mmCIF file of N, CA and C in Angstrom:
data_model
loop_
_atom_site.group_PDB
_atom_site.id
_atom_site.type_symbol
_atom_site.label_atom_id
_atom_site.label_comp_id
_atom_site.label_asym_id
_atom_site.label_seq_id
_atom_site.Cartn_x
_atom_site.Cartn_y
_atom_site.Cartn_z
ATOM 1 N N SER A 1 98.526 100.346 79.591
ATOM 2 C CA SER A 1 97.476 100.175 80.599
ATOM 3 C C SER A 1 98.108 99.716 81.910
ATOM 4 N N SER A 2 97.373 99.927 83.001
ATOM 5 C CA SER A 2 97.922 99.584 84.311
ATOM 6 C C SER A 2 97.715 98.108 84.608
ATOM 7 N N ASP A 3 98.790 97.358 84.540
ATOM 8 C CA ASP A 3 98.701 95.942 84.840
ATOM 9 C C ASP A 3 98.906 95.733 86.334
ATOM 10 N N VAL A 4 98.060 94.920 86.921
ATOM 11 C CA VAL A 4 98.150 94.638 88.343
ATOM 12 C C VAL A 4 98.312 93.138 88.483
ATOM 13 N N CYS A 5 99.373 92.700 89.159
ATOM 14 C CA CYS A 5 99.500 91.267 89.377
ATOM 15 C C CYS A 5 99.021 90.934 90.784
ATOM 16 N N SER A 6 98.706 89.687 91.004
ATOM 17 C CA SER A 6 98.077 89.280 92.251
ATOM 18 C C SER A 6 98.922 89.603 93.480
ATOM 19 N N SER A 7 100.247 89.588 93.321
ATOM 20 C CA SER A 7 101.087 89.916 94.477
ATOM 21 C C SER A 7 100.923 91.387 94.868
ATOM 22 N N ASP A 8 100.746 92.253 93.854
ATOM 23 C CA ASP A 8 100.489 93.666 94.138
ATOM 24 C C ASP A 8 99.183 93.823 94.907
ATOM 25 N N LEU A 9 98.169 93.105 94.460
ATOM 26 C CA LEU A 9 96.848 93.214 95.064
ATOM 27 C C LEU A 9 96.867 92.869 96.549
ATOM 28 N N LYS A 10 97.596 91.809 96.893
ATOM 29 C CA LYS A 10 97.609 91.355 98.282
ATOM 30 C C LYS A 10 98.241 92.388 99.198
ATOM 31 N N GLU A 11 99.143 93.211 98.636
ATOM 32 C CA GLU A 11 99.814 94.214 99.463
ATOM 33 C C GLU A 11 99.003 95.504 99.590
ATOM 34 N N MET A 12 98.057 95.712 98.690
ATOM 35 C CA MET A 12 97.264 96.940 98.722
ATOM 36 C C MET A 12 96.233 96.900 99.848
ATOM 37 N N SER A 13 95.937 98.078 100.384
ATOM 38 C CA SER A 13 94.909 98.128 101.412
ATOM 39 C C SER A 13 93.549 98.050 100.727
ATOM 40 N N THR A 14 92.517 97.700 101.501
ATOM 41 C CA THR A 14 91.181 97.560 100.936
ATOM 42 C C THR A 14 90.707 98.886 100.338
ATOM 43 N N ALA A 15 91.014 99.979 101.019
ATOM 44 C CA ALA A 15 90.622 101.298 100.513
ATOM 45 C C ALA A 15 91.294 101.575 99.172
ATOM 46 N N ASP A 16 92.578 101.223 99.078
ATOM 47 C CA ASP A 16 93.318 101.399 97.826
ATOM 48 C C ASP A 16 92.682 100.584 96.708
ATOM 49 N N LEU A 17 92.307 99.359 97.040
ATOM 50 C CA LEU A 17 91.698 98.479 96.052
ATOM 51 C C LEU A 17 90.406 99.083 95.517
ATOM 52 N N GLN A 18 89.576 99.584 96.442
ATOM 53 C CA GLN A 18 88.295 100.161 96.030
ATOM 54 C C GLN A 18 88.520 101.382 95.136
ATOM 55 N N GLU A 19 89.509 102.175 95.497
ATOM 56 C CA GLU A 19 89.847 103.367 94.716
ATOM 57 C C GLU A 19 90.327 102.957 93.317
ATOM 58 N N LYS A 20 91.216 101.986 93.289
ATOM 59 C CA LYS A 20 91.774 101.495 92.029
ATOM 60 C C LYS A 20 90.673 100.897 91.149
ATOM 61 N N LEU A 21 89.735 100.198 91.801
ATOM 62 C CA LEU A 21 88.631 99.578 91.075
ATOM 63 C C LEU A 21 87.779 100.642 90.394
ATOM 64 N N ALA A 22 87.439 101.694 91.131
ATOM 65 C CA ALA A 22 86.636 102.787 90.576
ATOM 66 C C ALA A 22 87.380 103.440 89.410
ATOM 67 N N GLU A 23 88.668 103.658 89.627
ATOM 68 C CA GLU A 23 89.534 104.279 88.621
ATOM 69 C C GLU A 23 89.565 103.436 87.339
ATOM 70 N N THR A 24 89.756 102.133 87.516
ATOM 71 C CA THR A 24 89.873 101.232 86.377
ATOM 72 C C THR A 24 88.544 101.102 85.642
ATOM 73 N N LYS A 25 87.429 101.088 86.408
ATOM 74 C CA LYS A 25 86.106 101.023 85.781
ATOM 75 C C LYS A 25 85.859 102.260 84.931
ATOM 76 N N ALA A 26 86.276 103.418 85.443
ATOM 77 C CA ALA A 26 86.128 104.666 84.695
ATOM 78 C C ALA A 26 86.961 104.606 83.415
ATOM 79 N N GLN A 27 88.170 104.075 83.548
ATOM 80 C CA GLN A 27 89.067 103.934 82.403
ATOM 81 C C GLN A 27 88.435 103.028 81.347
ATOM 82 N N LEU A 28 87.811 101.945 81.804
ATOM 83 C CA LEU A 28 87.177 100.993 80.903
ATOM 84 C C LEU A 28 86.011 101.656 80.169
ATOM 85 N N ALA A 29 85.201 102.408 80.901
ATOM 86 C CA ALA A 29 84.059 103.097 80.305
ATOM 87 C C ALA A 29 84.538 104.075 79.227
ATOM 88 N N GLU A 30 85.605 104.781 79.550
ATOM 89 C CA GLU A 30 86.185 105.751 78.620
ATOM 90 C C GLU A 30 86.702 105.049 77.366
ATOM 91 N N GLN A 31 87.395 103.922 77.563
ATOM 92 C CA GLN A 31 87.929 103.164 76.436
ATOM 93 C C GLN A 31 86.800 102.683 75.528
ATOM 94 N N ARG A 32 85.708 102.187 76.140
ATOM 95 C CA ARG A 32 84.580 101.687 75.356
ATOM 96 C C ARG A 32 83.950 102.810 74.548
ATOM 97 N N LEU A 33 83.831 103.978 75.192
ATOM 98 C CA LEU A 33 83.250 105.140 74.534
ATOM 99 C C LEU A 33 84.096 105.549 73.335
ATOM 100 N N ASN A 34 85.396 105.700 73.575
ATOM 101 C CA ASN A 34 86.314 106.089 72.503
ATOM 102 C C ASN A 34 86.324 105.053 71.388
ATOM 103 N N HIS A 35 86.227 103.789 71.787
ATOM 104 C CA HIS A 35 86.273 102.701 70.824
ATOM 105 C C HIS A 35 85.029 102.724 69.938
ATOM 106 N N ALA A 36 83.896 103.099 70.520
ATOM 107 C CA ALA A 36 82.646 103.160 69.765
ATOM 108 C C ALA A 36 82.721 104.265 68.704
ATOM 109 N N VAL A 37 83.352 105.366 69.063
ATOM 110 C CA VAL A 37 83.485 106.494 68.144
ATOM 111 C C VAL A 37 84.521 106.190 67.068
ATOM 112 N N THR A 38 85.759 105.963 67.509
ATOM 113 C CA THR A 38 86.822 105.597 66.574
ATOM 114 C C THR A 38 87.468 104.323 67.085
ATOM 115 N N PRO A 39 87.272 103.207 66.402
ATOM 116 C CA PRO A 39 87.830 101.932 66.882
ATOM 117 C C PRO A 39 89.310 102.063 67.244
ATOM 118 N N LEU A 40 89.650 101.563 68.417
ATOM 119 C CA LEU A 40 91.027 101.618 68.893
ATOM 120 C C LEU A 40 91.920 100.783 67.994
ATOM 121 N N GLU A 41 93.150 101.217 67.852
ATOM 122 C CA GLU A 41 94.104 100.424 67.092
ATOM 123 C C GLU A 41 94.467 99.181 67.896
ATOM 124 N N ASN A 42 94.158 99.224 69.214
ATOM 125 C CA ASN A 42 94.503 98.095 70.072
ATOM 126 C C ASN A 42 93.323 97.685 70.958
ATOM 127 N N PRO A 43 92.374 96.929 70.405
ATOM 128 C CA PRO A 43 91.206 96.510 71.194
ATOM 129 C C PRO A 43 91.568 95.616 72.388
ATOM 130 N N MET A 44 92.787 95.058 72.355
ATOM 131 C CA MET A 44 93.220 94.219 73.475
ATOM 132 C C MET A 44 93.303 95.015 74.770
ATOM 133 N N GLU A 45 93.514 96.331 74.650
ATOM 134 C CA GLU A 45 93.573 97.193 75.833
ATOM 135 C C GLU A 45 92.283 97.081 76.633
ATOM 136 N N ILE A 46 91.157 97.035 75.923
ATOM 137 C CA ILE A 46 89.864 96.952 76.593
ATOM 138 C C ILE A 46 89.770 95.654 77.382
ATOM 139 N N ARG A 47 90.201 94.570 76.748
ATOM 140 C CA ARG A 47 90.165 93.280 77.440
ATOM 141 C C ARG A 47 91.039 93.303 78.684
ATOM 142 N N LYS A 48 92.242 93.885 78.541
ATOM 143 C CA LYS A 48 93.161 93.972 79.686
ATOM 144 C C LYS A 48 92.533 94.744 80.830
ATOM 145 N N THR A 49 91.921 95.876 80.484
ATOM 146 C CA THR A 49 91.294 96.712 81.505
ATOM 147 C C THR A 49 90.162 95.953 82.181
ATOM 148 N N ARG A 50 89.363 95.259 81.359
ATOM 149 C CA ARG A 50 88.232 94.509 81.899
ATOM 150 C C ARG A 50 88.720 93.448 82.885
ATOM 151 N N ARG A 51 89.808 92.801 82.544
ATOM 152 C CA ARG A 51 90.346 91.747 83.425
ATOM 153 C C ARG A 51 90.938 92.326 84.703
ATOM 154 N N THR A 52 91.503 93.529 84.590
ATOM 155 C CA THR A 52 92.014 94.191 85.783
ATOM 156 C C THR A 52 90.860 94.491 86.729
ATOM 157 N N VAL A 53 89.739 94.971 86.175
ATOM 158 C CA VAL A 53 88.540 95.231 86.975
ATOM 159 C C VAL A 53 88.133 93.949 87.689
ATOM 160 N N ALA A 54 88.110 92.853 86.952
ATOM 161 C CA ALA A 54 87.714 91.567 87.523
ATOM 162 C C ALA A 54 88.658 91.144 88.642
ATOM 163 N N ARG A 55 89.971 91.323 88.427
ATOM 164 C CA ARG A 55 90.955 90.953 89.446
ATOM 165 C C ARG A 55 90.741 91.733 90.731
ATOM 166 N N LEU A 56 90.536 93.036 90.578
ATOM 167 C CA LEU A 56 90.333 93.891 91.745
ATOM 168 C C LEU A 56 89.069 93.474 92.484
ATOM 169 N N ALA A 57 88.003 93.256 91.740
ATOM 170 C CA ALA A 57 86.725 92.878 92.336
ATOM 171 C C ALA A 57 86.851 91.546 93.080
ATOM 172 N N THR A 58 87.570 90.614 92.465
ATOM 173 C CA THR A 58 87.764 89.304 93.078
ATOM 174 C C THR A 58 88.511 89.427 94.398
ATOM 175 N N GLU A 59 89.572 90.216 94.403
ATOM 176 C CA GLU A 59 90.360 90.403 95.627
ATOM 177 C C GLU A 59 89.517 91.045 96.721
ATOM 178 N N LEU A 60 88.689 92.022 96.348
ATOM 179 C CA LEU A 60 87.828 92.677 97.335
ATOM 180 C C LEU A 60 86.820 91.684 97.914
ATOM 181 N N THR A 61 86.235 90.869 97.054
ATOM 182 C CA THR A 61 85.268 89.863 97.508
ATOM 183 C C THR A 61 85.928 88.878 98.458
ATOM 184 N N LYS A 62 87.139 88.462 98.092
ATOM 185 C CA LYS A 62 87.891 87.533 98.923
ATOM 186 C C LYS A 62 88.083 88.100 100.329
ATOM 187 N N ARG A 63 88.408 89.386 100.387
ATOM 188 C CA ARG A 63 88.620 90.029 101.687
ATOM 189 C C ARG A 63 87.322 90.138 102.490
ATOM 190 N N GLU A 64 86.225 90.404 101.781
ATOM 191 C CA GLU A 64 84.920 90.478 102.452
ATOM 192 C C GLU A 64 84.614 89.141 103.124
ATOM 193 N N LEU A 65 84.902 88.063 102.425
ATOM 194 C CA LEU A 65 84.589 86.735 102.931
ATOM 195 C C LEU A 65 85.505 86.346 104.097
ATOM 196 N N GLN A 66 86.671 86.915 104.147
ATOM 197 C CA GLN A 66 87.621 86.563 105.217
ATOM 198 C C GLN A 66 87.302 87.261 106.528
ATOM 199 N N LYS A 67 86.510 88.316 106.471
ATOM 200 C CA LYS A 67 86.206 89.084 107.686
ATOM 201 C C LYS A 67 85.516 88.234 108.741
#
């Protein structure tokens, strides 16, 4: 899964963040769907993806507030 650390986030442009957020949300939806059909051998992937979504969203919110 695509791990994003906070230092990466700070260097990304806001547009990139929004794109990445949409991408990661889609990935999460897909993982949940696949997991419902055939349980993943690694359910931790879903948690990781969910946290990545949260990280991206948090960074975007932070930037909104700084404007």
